[in-house]
Coordinates of C-alpha atoms in Angstrom, one line a residue:
X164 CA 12.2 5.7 13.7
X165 CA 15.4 3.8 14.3
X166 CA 18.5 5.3 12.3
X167 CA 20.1 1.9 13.0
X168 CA 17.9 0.1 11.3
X169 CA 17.3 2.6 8.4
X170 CA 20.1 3.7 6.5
X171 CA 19.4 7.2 4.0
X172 CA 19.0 5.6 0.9
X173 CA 16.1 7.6 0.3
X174 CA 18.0 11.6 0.7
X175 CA 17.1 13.8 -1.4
X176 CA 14.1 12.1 -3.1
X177 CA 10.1 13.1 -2.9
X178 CA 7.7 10.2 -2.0
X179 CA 3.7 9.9 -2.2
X180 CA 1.9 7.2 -0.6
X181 CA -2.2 6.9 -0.8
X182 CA -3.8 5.7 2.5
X183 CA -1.4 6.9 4.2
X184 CA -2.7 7.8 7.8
X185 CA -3.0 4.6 9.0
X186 CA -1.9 0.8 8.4
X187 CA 0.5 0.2 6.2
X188 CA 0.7 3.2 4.7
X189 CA 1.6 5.2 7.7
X190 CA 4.4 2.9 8.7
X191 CA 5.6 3.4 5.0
X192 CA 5.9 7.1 5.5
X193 CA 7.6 7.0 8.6
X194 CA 10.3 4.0 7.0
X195 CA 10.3 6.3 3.7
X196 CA 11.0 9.8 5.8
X197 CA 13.7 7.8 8.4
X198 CA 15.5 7.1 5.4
X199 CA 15.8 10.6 4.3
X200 CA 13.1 11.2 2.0
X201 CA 10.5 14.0 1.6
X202 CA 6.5 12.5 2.3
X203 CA 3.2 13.1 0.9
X204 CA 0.6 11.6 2.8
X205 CA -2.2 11.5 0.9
X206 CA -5.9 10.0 2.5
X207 CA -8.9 11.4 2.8
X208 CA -8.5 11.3 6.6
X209 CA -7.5 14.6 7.3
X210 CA -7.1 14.1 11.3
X211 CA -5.0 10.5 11.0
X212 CA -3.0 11.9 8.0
X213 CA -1.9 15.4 10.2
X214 CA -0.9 13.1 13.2
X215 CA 1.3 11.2 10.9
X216 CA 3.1 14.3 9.5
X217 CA 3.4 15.5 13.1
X218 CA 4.7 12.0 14.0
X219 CA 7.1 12.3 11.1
X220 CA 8.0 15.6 11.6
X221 CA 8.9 15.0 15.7
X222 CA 11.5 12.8 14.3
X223 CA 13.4 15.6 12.3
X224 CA 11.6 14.0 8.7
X225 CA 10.1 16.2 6.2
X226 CA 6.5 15.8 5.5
X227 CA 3.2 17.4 4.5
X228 CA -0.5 16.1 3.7
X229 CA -2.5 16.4 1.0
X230 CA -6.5 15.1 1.6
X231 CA -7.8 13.8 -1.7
X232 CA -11.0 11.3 -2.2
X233 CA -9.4 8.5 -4.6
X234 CA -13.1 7.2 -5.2
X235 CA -13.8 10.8 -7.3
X236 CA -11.6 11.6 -10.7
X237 CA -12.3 15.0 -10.4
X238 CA -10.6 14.9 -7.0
X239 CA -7.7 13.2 -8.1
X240 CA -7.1 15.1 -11.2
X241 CA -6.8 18.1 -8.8
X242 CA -4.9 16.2 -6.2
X243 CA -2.1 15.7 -9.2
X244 CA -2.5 19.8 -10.0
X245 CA -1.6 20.5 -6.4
X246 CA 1.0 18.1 -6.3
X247 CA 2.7 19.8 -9.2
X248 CA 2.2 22.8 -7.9
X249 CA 4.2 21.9 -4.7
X250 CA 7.1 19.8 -6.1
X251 CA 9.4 20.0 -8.8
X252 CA 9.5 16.8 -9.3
X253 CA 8.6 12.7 -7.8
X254 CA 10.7 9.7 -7.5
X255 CA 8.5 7.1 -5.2
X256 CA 4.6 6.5 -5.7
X257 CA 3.5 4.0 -3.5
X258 CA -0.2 3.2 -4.5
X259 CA -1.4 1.9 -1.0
X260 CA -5.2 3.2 -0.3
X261 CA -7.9 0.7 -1.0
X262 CA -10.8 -0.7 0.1
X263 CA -11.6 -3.7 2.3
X264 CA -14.7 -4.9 0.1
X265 CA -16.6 -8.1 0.4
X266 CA -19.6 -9.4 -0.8
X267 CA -21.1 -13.2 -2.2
X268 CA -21.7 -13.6 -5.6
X269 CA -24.9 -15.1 -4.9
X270 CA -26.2 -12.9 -2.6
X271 CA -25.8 -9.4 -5.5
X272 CA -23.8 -7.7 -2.6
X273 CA -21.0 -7.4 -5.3
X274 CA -23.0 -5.3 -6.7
X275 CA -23.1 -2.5 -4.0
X276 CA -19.6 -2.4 -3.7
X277 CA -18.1 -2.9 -7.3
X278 CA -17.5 0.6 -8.6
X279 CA -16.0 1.7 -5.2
X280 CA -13.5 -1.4 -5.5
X281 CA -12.5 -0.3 -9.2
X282 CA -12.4 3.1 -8.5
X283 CA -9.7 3.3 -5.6
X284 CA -8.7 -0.5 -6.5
X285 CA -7.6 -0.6 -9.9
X286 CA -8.7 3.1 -11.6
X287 CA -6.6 5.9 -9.0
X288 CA -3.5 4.4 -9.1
X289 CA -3.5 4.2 -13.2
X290 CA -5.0 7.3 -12.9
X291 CA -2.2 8.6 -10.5
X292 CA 0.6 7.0 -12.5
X293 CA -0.5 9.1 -15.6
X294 CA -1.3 12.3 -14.2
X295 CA 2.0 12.1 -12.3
X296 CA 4.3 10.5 -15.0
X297 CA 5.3 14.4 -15.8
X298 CA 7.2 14.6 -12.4
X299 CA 8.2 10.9 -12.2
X300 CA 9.8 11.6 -15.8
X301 CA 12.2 14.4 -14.6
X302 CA 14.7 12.0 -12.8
X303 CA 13.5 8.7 -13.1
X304 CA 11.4 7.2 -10.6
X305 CA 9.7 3.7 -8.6
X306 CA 6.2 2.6 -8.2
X307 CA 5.3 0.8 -6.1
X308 CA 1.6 -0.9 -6.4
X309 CA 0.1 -2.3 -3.2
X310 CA -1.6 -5.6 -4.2
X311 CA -2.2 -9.3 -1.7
X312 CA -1.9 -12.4 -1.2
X313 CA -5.9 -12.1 -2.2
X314 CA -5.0 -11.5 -5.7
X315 CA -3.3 -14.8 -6.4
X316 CA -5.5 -16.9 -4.1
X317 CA -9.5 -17.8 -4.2
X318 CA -11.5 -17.2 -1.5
X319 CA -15.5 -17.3 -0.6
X320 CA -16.9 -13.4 -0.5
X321 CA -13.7 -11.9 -1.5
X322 CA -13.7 -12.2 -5.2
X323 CA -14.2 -8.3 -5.8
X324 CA -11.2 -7.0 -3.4
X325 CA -9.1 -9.9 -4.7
X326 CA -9.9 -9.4 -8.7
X327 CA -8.9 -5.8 -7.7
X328 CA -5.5 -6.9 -6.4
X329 CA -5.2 -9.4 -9.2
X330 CA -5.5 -6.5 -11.6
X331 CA -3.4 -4.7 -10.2
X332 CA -0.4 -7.5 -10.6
X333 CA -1.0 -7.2 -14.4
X334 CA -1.2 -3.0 -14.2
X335 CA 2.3 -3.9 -12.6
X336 CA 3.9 -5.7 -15.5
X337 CA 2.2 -3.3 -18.2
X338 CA 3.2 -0.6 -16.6
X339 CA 6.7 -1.4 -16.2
X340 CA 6.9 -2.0 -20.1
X341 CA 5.5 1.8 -21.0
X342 CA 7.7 3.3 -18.3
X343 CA 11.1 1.9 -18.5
X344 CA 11.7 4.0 -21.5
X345 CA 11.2 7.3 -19.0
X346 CA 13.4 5.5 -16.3
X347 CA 10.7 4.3 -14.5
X348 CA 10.6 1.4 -12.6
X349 CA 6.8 -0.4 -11.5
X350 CA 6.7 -3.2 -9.1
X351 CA 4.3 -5.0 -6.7
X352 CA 4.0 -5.9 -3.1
X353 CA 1.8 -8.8 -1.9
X354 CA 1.1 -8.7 1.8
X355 CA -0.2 -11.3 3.9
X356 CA -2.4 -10.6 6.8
X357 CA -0.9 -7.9 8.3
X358 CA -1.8 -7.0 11.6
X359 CA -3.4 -3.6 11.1
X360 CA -6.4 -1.4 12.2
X361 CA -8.7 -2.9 9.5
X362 CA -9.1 -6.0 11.2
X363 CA -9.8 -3.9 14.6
X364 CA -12.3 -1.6 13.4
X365 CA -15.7 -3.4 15.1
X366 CA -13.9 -5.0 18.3
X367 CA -14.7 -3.0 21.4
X368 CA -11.2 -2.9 22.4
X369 CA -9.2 -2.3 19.7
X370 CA -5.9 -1.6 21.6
X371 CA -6.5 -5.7 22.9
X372 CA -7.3 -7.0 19.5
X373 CA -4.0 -5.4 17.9
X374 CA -2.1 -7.1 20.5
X375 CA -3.9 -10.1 20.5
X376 CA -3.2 -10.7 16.7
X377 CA 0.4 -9.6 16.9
X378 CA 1.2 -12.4 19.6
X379 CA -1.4 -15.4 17.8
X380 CA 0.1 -18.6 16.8
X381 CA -1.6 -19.2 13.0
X382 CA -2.0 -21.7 9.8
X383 CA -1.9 -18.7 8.1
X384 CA 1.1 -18.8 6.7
X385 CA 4.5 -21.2 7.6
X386 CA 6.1 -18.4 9.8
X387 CA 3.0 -18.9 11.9
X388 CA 2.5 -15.5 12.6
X389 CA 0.7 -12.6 11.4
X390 CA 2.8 -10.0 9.5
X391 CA 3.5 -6.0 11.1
X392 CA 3.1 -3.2 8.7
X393 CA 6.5 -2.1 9.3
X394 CA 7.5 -5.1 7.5
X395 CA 6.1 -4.3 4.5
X396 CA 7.2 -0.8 4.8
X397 CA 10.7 -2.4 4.7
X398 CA 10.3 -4.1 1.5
X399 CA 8.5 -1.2 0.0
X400 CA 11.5 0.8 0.8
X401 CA 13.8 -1.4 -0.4
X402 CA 12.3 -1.3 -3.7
X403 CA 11.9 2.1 -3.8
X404 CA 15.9 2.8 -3.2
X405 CA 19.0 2.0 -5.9
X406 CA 19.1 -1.0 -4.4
X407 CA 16.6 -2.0 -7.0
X408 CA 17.5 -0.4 -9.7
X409 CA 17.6 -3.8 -11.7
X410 CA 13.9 -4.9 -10.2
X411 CA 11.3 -4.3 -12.5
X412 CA 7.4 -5.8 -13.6
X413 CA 7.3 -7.9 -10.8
X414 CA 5.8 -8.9 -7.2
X415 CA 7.3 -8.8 -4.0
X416 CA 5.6 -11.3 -1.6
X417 CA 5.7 -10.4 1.9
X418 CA 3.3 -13.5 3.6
X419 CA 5.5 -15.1 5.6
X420 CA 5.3 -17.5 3.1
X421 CA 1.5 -17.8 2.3
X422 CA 1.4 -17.8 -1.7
X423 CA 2.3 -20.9 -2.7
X424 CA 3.6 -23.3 0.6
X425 CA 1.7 -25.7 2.5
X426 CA 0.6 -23.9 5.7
X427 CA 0.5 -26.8 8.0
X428 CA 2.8 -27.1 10.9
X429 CA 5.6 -29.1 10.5
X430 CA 6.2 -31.8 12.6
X431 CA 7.3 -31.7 16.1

């Protein structure tokens, strides 16, 4: 973590962040702590998610883990008890974990993979944003809702992962009507590809693939490169801080300019 780069806008305040051990979520805990902030990790990965806190915790930030199964209600309901229990109060809820689902309409593998996609998609963070409002309430707090570039784009054998992000834009915007009252702000961050280990999990060298896809000239998006989690963690921090505090109901699009431009090269 680079003080340099990350001033403490975050002192004093208590963050959670699902799917935390790894991707984008772990590179949002370590932004979130080197800002100044106190960090949940919260995955089911109870190895990844202790490495992170140790990570975390080598570079004098504050942070603990909590393993919870979003896929189970049960499990979260207790997650939120244990929370509670531990903290007097919340301020940032990043709503990161999901699940990298595909399946063809025509082919009924939708079918397999629906209620996983609505369960940690769409269902735990509305479940997670009500069974943690209570803390959130004390001293006013920021969600932050993880959604893509998926959700406002079609694309062939996608459609379940990408109605889950498209949901969870409109969760965004409800949300921030209810919770404004309580001094609670909701927004949305639409990554691009992001160069992460989900993309690395079948290659027999994973370390090569990373590296390979961090350096790739791309059509992807106009930048012509493929995005780092760490930049996402940036905009995720910035909406979680005061610099934000007139930021609310909406999306943050970090694609590198995906959503919405032409993609081709321009000309030489």
């Amino acid at each position: 973590m680079n003080d340099l780069i990350a001033p403490r806008r975050l002192s004093g305040k208590i963050a959670l962040i699902t799917g935390a051990a790894s991707g984008i979520g772990r590179a949002t805990a370590k932004r979130l702590a080197s800002e100044g902030a106190t960090v949940i990790i919260a995955d089911r990965n109870v190895e990844g998610g202790h490495v992170v806190v140790d990570q975390i915790t080598e570079s004098a930030g504050d942070a603990y883990f909590l393993e919870v199964d979003l896929a189970t209600e049960d499990q979260i309901e207790d997650f939120a008890q244990r929370v509670a229990t531990q903290f007097a109060a919340l301020h940032i809820l990043v709503n990161n974990a999901f699940v990298n689902i595909r399946g063809f309409i025509e082919t009924k593998e939708w079918r397999e993979n629906w209620e996983p996609g609505v369960a940690i998609g769409l269902k735990a963070p509305a479940l997670l944003t009500e069974l943690l409002l209570p803390l959130m309430k004390k001293d006013g707090a920021s969600i932050i809702n993880i959604s893509s570039d998926g959700g406002f784009r079609g694309r062939p054998g996608m459609w379940v992962y990408d109605a889950m992000k498209a949901a969870i834009v409109s969760f965004t915007k409800s949300a921030a009507t209810e919770l404004v009252q309580y001094g609670v702000r909701v927004n949305a961050i639409a990554p691009g590809w992001i160069v992460t280990e989900i993309h690395t999990l079948n290659h027999p060298d994973p370390e090569a693939r990373m590296k390979e896809l961090a350096e790739m000239d791309t059509d992807h998006n106009i930048m012509r490169r493929l995005g780092m989690p760490e930049e996402v963690a940036s905009g995720i921090a910035f909406l979680a801080s005061d610099e934000a505090s007139f930021i609310t109901g909406t999306t943050l699009h970090i694609d590198g300019g995906r959503v919405g431009l032409k993609t081709n090269r321009p000309p030489q």
